[in-house]
Each structure stands twice: as structure tokens, then as C-alpha cells.
Amino acid sequence: MAVSLNIFIVALSLIAFSPLCLSSKAYESGSYLFPQYYDHSCPKAQEIVQSIVAKAFAQDPRMPASLLRLHFHDCFVKGCDASILLDNSGTIISEKRSNPNRNSARGFEVIEEIKHALEQECPETVSCADILALAARDSTVITGGPSWEVPLGRRDARGASLSGSNNDIPAPNNTFQTILTKFKRQGLNLVDLVSLSGSHTIGNSRCTSFRQRLYNQSGNGKPDLTLNQYYGSVLRKQCPRSGGDQNLFFLDLVTPFKFDNHYFKNLIMYKGLLSSDEVLFTKNRESKELVELYAENQEAFFEQFAKSMVKMGNISPLTGARGEIRRICRRVNHAAY
């Protein structure tokens, strides 16, 4: 009877989480992830991740945005394999040194704290890649955003790609078409681009990431005409032509610590902080319509954001015998001792 029940449960999970739900890249690789992956091997895994994310948020309200960004920057480079977490070693050049991550990516110590707690609970079971995916979901929820079931079962990479991090992650000054092309390379589409960009409803950006918009957007010594003039004058006070590179600014100036749809409302008012934000409203008709939809209908944004996060989390995961389950997230196992 127990065997029959187990077969029935597996069959149900196969129906609920069929490959149709996966991104094309995940489907092509034959990978298979499902939310119940740790139900028997580490039943407290999700509870442990959630509690440590909550503690980190209580200590630092910026942390949820940082953890969400780590998952995004991980998945866009060789897939969701925790390569972003690896430090330099004899054989690895860390992605932490790339232009998108240097002096910017943060939250690594929270991931290591989660990993340490999970190793105490169930050694060598929960991957760092899955920790990133769960922490991203929990960071969204704790700041007021939607929840979703996270497909699990990823394994961890034994290497990193500095060039991939430099070339594959969308940059603040990329054109709309370049950003869309980078998303399409990952099996994501324009709807995913607009909804996932909505994660900029929380978090900060540095002066160096948008200075060009304030002073010399098109190489003619003039500011970006799609930036609200008053907002631009406010930004220039703390982001001078030179110096202040690391000065921080809210991506959403209205509700910077709340996951909501104000990001899209800001774009309609030409108050997107980054060029890569504002182009969603100014450079493409279909994306503009989505911005207007999400600005009007937060529920529609939340629903699509959850779907797109699952889709992004399924980019080229390592499964089966590929990769490993790292004991320490910042280094591969053979270098751990």
C-alpha cells in the first residue's frame, strides 16, 4: 500500500510540474526540478532558509533586494548553479570580480549562514543553487511581494565564468534591444523582461550606474531627455560629474523597501532611476503596454513576476550526476578542507 501511495504522489508531481513549465533551456537540457525535492531528505530546509532571511532583513532592510539580485546574477551566467558564490582559487576566477558584481553584489554571508545551518541539519544535501532560489522567493515575500512554489533539485557548479558575468548580465546603460537579446538568450521573453525588472521596486543603485543619464546620455553633453527634470536635479546633488561613485540611491523613490508596483508607476512619470528601467516605457510599444498594465494592476504584476521567477530559476540547472552539493558555498568541495 505504501509503495502504491508513493507511486501516486510521484505521478501527481510529474503532472503538476511537467517540462512544459520549464524554460526552453531547461527543457532542452532534460533537467527536472520540483518543489518537494527535499521533503524527505531535509524536510526543514525551507523553514531554515526562511528564518535566516527574516533575521537578515531585520538587521538590514537592504538585504532582500541583494539576495534577489544574487539569484538573478547567478542564473544569467551558465544557468542557476551558484557559480556567483565561488571565491578566487587556483583554478577559479571569481564572478564576484565582474563589472556587474564588483563593489555591488552582496549578501554572500547570509547565504553562507543558511548553508552552515543546513549542513548542521542535513549534511551535503541542499545545494547552494537551491538556497539562492529559495532566498530570492523569501526575500520577495518578506517585503510584501508574491509567493510561489520553488522547483528544487539544482546542483552546484565546480567552476565560474568571469567573461559570462561581464557579457551576459544586462547592464544599466544597455539599449532596450540589447537587454531583450540577453533575456532571449536565456530562454526568457519580453514579458519576463518587464515583470522581472519589477524587482527594482526594492533595492539601491550606485551613482556610477546612472551618472551618464544625468550629464551625457548620448555623447552630446546633455542629460537623458526621458528623465524627469526635477528628479534629475535632485539626483545630481548626490551624484556629481566625478566622485561619489558608490553613493547609493533608491531604485524606487516612493516605497523603497516595499515590494509593490510603484516601480512601474515611476516609469510612467519618467522617474525610473536606471536607463535600463526607463527604456521599458520609452523604447518599445509592447513593453510600454505591460508597464502601464502593471502600474494599474499590482495583482497582474505579482502573478507574472512569480511565473517569470520560476522560469528564470529553471535556466540550465545542473541535475543528476552533474555538479556537486558544496559543503561551503564559496568554494568547491575538493578545496574545502
Coordinates of C-alpha atoms in Angstrom, one line a residue:
M1 CA 0.0 0.0 0.0
A2 CA 2.9 2.4 0.9
V3 CA 4.6 1.7 -2.4
S4 CA 1.4 2.4 -4.3
L5 CA 0.9 5.6 -2.4
N6 CA 4.5 6.7 -3.2
I7 CA 3.9 6.0 -6.9
F8 CA 0.7 8.0 -6.9
I9 CA 2.5 11.0 -5.2
V10 CA 5.3 10.9 -7.8
A11 CA 2.8 10.7 -10.6
L12 CA 0.9 13.8 -9.3
S13 CA 4.2 15.7 -9.1
L14 CA 5.0 14.8 -12.7
I15 CA 1.7 16.1 -13.8
A16 CA 1.9 19.3 -11.7
F17 CA 5.5 20.1 -12.7
S18 CA 5.8 18.9 -16.2
P19 CA 8.6 20.1 -18.5
L20 CA 6.1 22.4 -20.1
C21 CA 6.5 24.7 -17.1
L22 CA 10.3 25.0 -17.7
S23 CA 12.2 27.5 -19.8
S24 CA 13.3 26.2 -23.2
K25 CA 16.9 26.0 -21.9
A26 CA 15.8 23.8 -19.0
Y27 CA 13.7 21.7 -21.3
E28 CA 16.5 21.1 -23.8
S29 CA 18.9 20.0 -21.1
G30 CA 16.4 17.4 -19.9
S31 CA 16.6 18.7 -16.4
Y32 CA 13.8 18.2 -13.9
L33 CA 13.2 20.2 -10.7
F34 CA 10.2 20.0 -8.3
P35 CA 9.2 21.7 -5.1
Q36 CA 9.1 18.6 -3.0
Y37 CA 12.7 17.6 -3.7
Y38 CA 13.8 17.9 -0.1
D39 CA 10.6 16.8 1.6
H40 CA 12.2 13.6 2.8
S41 CA 15.9 14.3 2.7
C42 CA 15.7 17.7 4.5
P43 CA 12.1 18.5 5.5
K44 CA 13.1 21.6 7.4
A45 CA 15.2 23.1 4.6
Q46 CA 12.7 25.8 3.5
E47 CA 11.9 26.7 7.1
I48 CA 15.6 27.2 7.9
V49 CA 16.1 29.4 4.8
Q50 CA 13.1 31.5 5.6
S51 CA 14.1 32.1 9.2
I52 CA 17.6 33.3 8.3
V53 CA 16.3 35.5 5.5
A54 CA 13.9 37.1 8.1
K55 CA 16.7 37.6 10.6
A56 CA 18.9 39.2 7.9
F57 CA 16.0 41.5 6.8
A58 CA 15.5 42.6 10.5
Q59 CA 19.2 43.5 10.7
D60 CA 19.5 45.1 7.2
P61 CA 16.4 46.2 5.2
R62 CA 18.5 46.3 2.0
M63 CA 19.3 42.6 2.2
P64 CA 16.2 41.2 0.5
A65 CA 17.0 43.1 -2.7
S66 CA 20.6 42.0 -2.5
L67 CA 19.6 38.3 -2.2
L68 CA 17.1 38.6 -5.0
R69 CA 19.8 40.1 -7.2
L70 CA 22.3 37.3 -6.4
H71 CA 19.8 34.7 -7.8
F72 CA 19.3 36.8 -11.0
H73 CA 23.1 37.3 -11.5
D74 CA 23.7 33.7 -10.9
C75 CA 21.1 32.3 -13.3
F76 CA 22.2 34.6 -16.2
V77 CA 25.7 33.1 -16.1
K78 CA 25.9 29.4 -17.1
G79 CA 22.5 28.8 -15.5
C80 CA 21.3 28.7 -11.9
D81 CA 24.3 26.8 -10.5
A82 CA 25.6 29.0 -7.6
S83 CA 28.7 29.9 -9.7
I84 CA 28.4 33.5 -8.4
L85 CA 29.2 32.4 -4.9
L86 CA 32.7 31.0 -5.6
D87 CA 35.7 32.8 -4.4
N88 CA 39.0 33.0 -6.4
S89 CA 41.1 29.9 -6.1
G90 CA 43.9 28.2 -8.1
T91 CA 41.5 27.1 -10.8
I92 CA 38.7 29.6 -10.5
I93 CA 38.4 33.3 -11.4
S94 CA 35.5 34.5 -9.3
E95 CA 32.4 36.2 -10.9
K96 CA 32.5 38.5 -7.9
R97 CA 35.2 40.5 -9.7
S98 CA 33.0 41.2 -12.8
N99 CA 31.7 44.6 -13.7
P100 CA 28.1 43.9 -12.6
N101 CA 29.2 42.4 -9.3
R102 CA 32.3 44.2 -8.1
N103 CA 31.6 46.6 -5.2
S104 CA 27.9 45.8 -5.8
A105 CA 26.9 42.2 -5.2
R106 CA 26.3 41.5 -1.5
G107 CA 24.6 39.1 0.8
F108 CA 27.1 36.3 0.5
E109 CA 27.5 36.0 4.2
V110 CA 23.7 35.4 4.6
I111 CA 23.9 32.5 2.0
E112 CA 26.9 31.0 4.0
E113 CA 24.9 31.3 7.2
I114 CA 22.0 29.5 5.6
K115 CA 24.3 26.8 4.2
H116 CA 26.0 26.3 7.6
A117 CA 22.6 25.8 9.3
L118 CA 21.5 23.4 6.6
E119 CA 24.8 21.4 6.9
Q120 CA 24.0 21.0 10.6
E121 CA 20.5 19.8 9.9
C122 CA 21.2 17.6 6.8
P123 CA 24.8 17.4 5.7
E124 CA 25.7 17.5 2.0
T125 CA 22.0 17.6 0.9
V126 CA 20.8 21.1 0.0
S127 CA 22.7 22.8 -2.8
C128 CA 23.8 26.4 -2.7
A129 CA 22.0 27.0 -6.0
D130 CA 18.7 26.0 -4.3
I131 CA 19.5 28.2 -1.4
L132 CA 19.8 31.2 -3.7
A133 CA 16.4 30.3 -5.4
L134 CA 14.6 29.9 -2.0
A135 CA 16.2 33.1 -0.5
A136 CA 15.1 35.1 -3.6
R137 CA 11.5 33.9 -3.1
D138 CA 11.6 34.5 0.7
S139 CA 13.1 38.0 0.1
T140 CA 10.2 38.8 -2.2
V141 CA 7.6 37.7 0.3
I142 CA 9.1 39.3 3.3
T143 CA 9.0 42.7 1.6
G144 CA 5.3 42.4 0.6
G145 CA 5.6 40.6 -2.8
P146 CA 4.1 37.4 -4.1
S147 CA 4.9 33.9 -3.1
W148 CA 5.4 30.8 -5.3
E149 CA 6.5 27.2 -5.0
V150 CA 10.2 27.0 -5.9
P151 CA 11.2 24.0 -8.0
L152 CA 14.2 22.4 -6.4
G153 CA 16.9 19.9 -7.2
R154 CA 19.7 22.0 -8.6
R155 CA 23.3 21.1 -8.0
D156 CA 26.3 23.4 -7.7
A157 CA 28.9 24.2 -10.4
R158 CA 32.5 23.4 -9.9
G159 CA 33.6 26.5 -11.9
A160 CA 32.7 30.1 -12.6
S161 CA 32.7 32.4 -15.7
L162 CA 34.0 35.9 -15.3
S163 CA 33.5 36.6 -19.0
G164 CA 29.9 35.3 -18.8
S165 CA 29.2 37.5 -15.9
N166 CA 30.7 40.5 -17.8
N167 CA 28.9 39.8 -21.0
D168 CA 25.5 38.1 -20.2
I169 CA 24.1 40.1 -17.4
P170 CA 22.1 43.2 -18.7
A171 CA 23.9 46.5 -17.9
P172 CA 22.3 49.7 -16.7
N173 CA 23.2 51.5 -20.0
N174 CA 22.4 48.8 -22.4
T175 CA 19.9 49.6 -25.1
F176 CA 16.4 48.1 -24.9
Q177 CA 17.2 45.7 -27.8
T178 CA 20.5 44.5 -26.2
I179 CA 18.7 43.8 -22.9
L180 CA 15.9 41.9 -24.6
T181 CA 18.5 39.9 -26.6
K182 CA 20.3 38.9 -23.3
F183 CA 17.0 37.7 -21.9
K184 CA 16.1 35.8 -25.1
R185 CA 19.5 34.0 -24.9
Q186 CA 18.3 32.6 -21.6
G187 CA 15.0 31.4 -22.9
L188 CA 13.2 34.4 -21.5
N189 CA 10.9 36.7 -23.4
L190 CA 9.7 40.3 -23.3
V191 CA 7.0 39.6 -20.7
D192 CA 9.7 38.1 -18.5
L193 CA 11.9 41.1 -19.0
V194 CA 9.3 43.6 -17.9
S195 CA 8.0 41.6 -15.0
L196 CA 11.4 40.7 -13.6
S197 CA 12.6 44.3 -14.0
G198 CA 9.9 45.0 -11.4
S199 CA 12.2 43.6 -8.8
H200 CA 13.7 47.1 -8.8
T201 CA 10.7 48.0 -6.7
I202 CA 13.2 47.4 -3.8
G203 CA 16.9 48.0 -3.5
N204 CA 19.5 50.6 -4.4
S205 CA 21.8 51.5 -7.2
R206 CA 25.2 53.3 -7.2
C207 CA 25.8 56.8 -8.8
T208 CA 28.2 55.2 -11.2
S209 CA 25.4 53.1 -12.7
F210 CA 23.3 56.1 -13.9
R211 CA 25.7 59.1 -13.9
Q212 CA 25.6 59.0 -17.8
R213 CA 21.9 59.8 -17.7
L214 CA 22.5 62.9 -15.7
Y215 CA 25.2 64.5 -17.7
N216 CA 26.0 62.9 -21.1
Q217 CA 23.5 60.3 -22.1
S218 CA 24.0 60.4 -25.9
G219 CA 27.6 61.8 -26.0
N220 CA 26.4 65.3 -26.6
G221 CA 27.0 66.6 -23.0
K222 CA 23.2 66.7 -22.3
P223 CA 21.1 64.7 -19.8
D224 CA 18.7 62.0 -20.8
L225 CA 15.6 63.7 -22.1
T226 CA 13.5 60.8 -20.8
L227 CA 14.5 61.6 -17.2
N228 CA 12.1 63.8 -15.2
Q229 CA 13.9 67.2 -15.0
Y230 CA 13.2 67.8 -11.3
Y231 CA 14.1 64.2 -10.4
G232 CA 17.3 64.6 -12.4
S233 CA 18.2 67.8 -10.5
V234 CA 17.7 66.0 -7.2
L235 CA 19.9 63.1 -8.3
R236 CA 22.7 65.5 -9.4
K237 CA 23.1 66.9 -5.9
Q238 CA 24.3 63.5 -4.7
C239 CA 25.8 62.1 -7.9
P240 CA 28.3 64.7 -9.2
R241 CA 30.1 64.5 -12.6
S242 CA 33.1 63.0 -10.8
G243 CA 33.4 61.3 -7.4
G244 CA 30.7 59.8 -5.3
D245 CA 30.7 56.6 -7.4
Q246 CA 29.5 54.4 -4.6
N247 CA 26.8 56.8 -3.4
L248 CA 23.5 54.8 -3.1
F249 CA 20.1 55.8 -4.4
F250 CA 16.7 54.0 -4.1
L251 CA 15.6 52.3 -7.3
D252 CA 12.0 53.1 -6.3
L253 CA 11.9 56.5 -4.6
V254 CA 8.3 56.1 -3.4
T255 CA 8.3 52.8 -1.4
P256 CA 12.0 51.7 -1.5
F257 CA 11.6 48.8 1.0
K258 CA 8.2 47.5 -0.1
F259 CA 7.7 45.1 -2.9
D260 CA 4.8 46.7 -4.9
N261 CA 4.0 48.2 -8.3
H262 CA 5.3 51.7 -7.7
Y263 CA 8.4 50.9 -9.8
F264 CA 6.1 50.9 -12.9
K265 CA 4.2 54.0 -11.8
N266 CA 7.6 55.7 -11.5
L267 CA 8.5 54.8 -15.1
I268 CA 5.3 56.3 -16.4
M269 CA 6.3 59.6 -14.6
Y270 CA 9.8 59.3 -16.2
K271 CA 11.3 58.7 -12.8
G272 CA 13.0 55.4 -13.4
L273 CA 16.5 55.6 -11.9
L274 CA 18.4 53.5 -14.5
S275 CA 18.3 53.9 -18.2
S276 CA 17.6 50.1 -18.4
D277 CA 14.4 50.8 -16.4
E278 CA 13.1 53.8 -18.3
V279 CA 13.6 52.2 -21.7
L280 CA 10.9 49.7 -20.9
F281 CA 8.4 52.6 -21.1
T282 CA 10.0 54.7 -23.9
K283 CA 11.6 52.3 -26.5
N284 CA 9.1 49.5 -27.2
R285 CA 5.3 49.6 -27.6
E286 CA 4.7 46.1 -26.2
S287 CA 6.8 46.7 -23.1
K288 CA 5.2 50.1 -22.6
E289 CA 1.8 48.5 -22.5
L290 CA 3.0 46.0 -19.9
V291 CA 4.4 48.8 -17.8
E292 CA 1.0 50.5 -17.9
L293 CA -0.8 47.3 -17.1
Y294 CA 1.4 46.6 -14.1
A295 CA 1.2 50.2 -12.9
E296 CA -2.5 49.9 -12.9
N297 CA -2.9 46.3 -11.7
Q298 CA -0.5 45.1 -9.0
E299 CA -2.1 41.7 -8.9
A300 CA -1.3 41.2 -12.6
F301 CA 2.3 42.1 -11.9
F302 CA 2.6 39.8 -8.9
E303 CA 1.2 36.9 -10.8
Q304 CA 3.5 37.3 -13.8
F305 CA 6.5 38.0 -11.6
A306 CA 6.1 34.7 -9.8
K307 CA 5.8 32.8 -13.1
S308 CA 8.8 34.5 -14.5
M309 CA 10.9 33.8 -11.4
V310 CA 10.1 30.1 -11.7
K311 CA 11.0 30.3 -15.4
M312 CA 14.3 32.1 -14.7
G313 CA 15.1 29.6 -11.9
N314 CA 14.9 26.8 -14.4
I315 CA 17.7 28.2 -16.7
S316 CA 20.2 25.3 -17.4
P317 CA 20.3 23.8 -13.9
L318 CA 22.8 21.0 -13.1
T319 CA 21.0 17.9 -12.1
G320 CA 21.6 14.2 -11.7
A321 CA 25.3 13.4 -11.6
R322 CA 26.4 16.8 -12.9
G323 CA 28.0 19.3 -10.5
E324 CA 28.1 18.7 -6.7
I325 CA 26.5 19.7 -3.4
R326 CA 29.0 22.1 -2.0
R327 CA 29.7 21.9 1.7
I328 CA 30.7 25.6 1.8
C329 CA 29.2 27.8 -0.8
R330 CA 32.2 30.0 -1.6
R331 CA 34.4 27.1 -2.7
V332 CA 34.2 23.7 -4.4
N333 CA 34.4 20.6 -2.3
H334 CA 37.9 19.4 -3.2
A335 CA 39.2 22.7 -1.9
A336 CA 37.0 22.8 1.2
Y337 CA 39.5 21.1 3.6

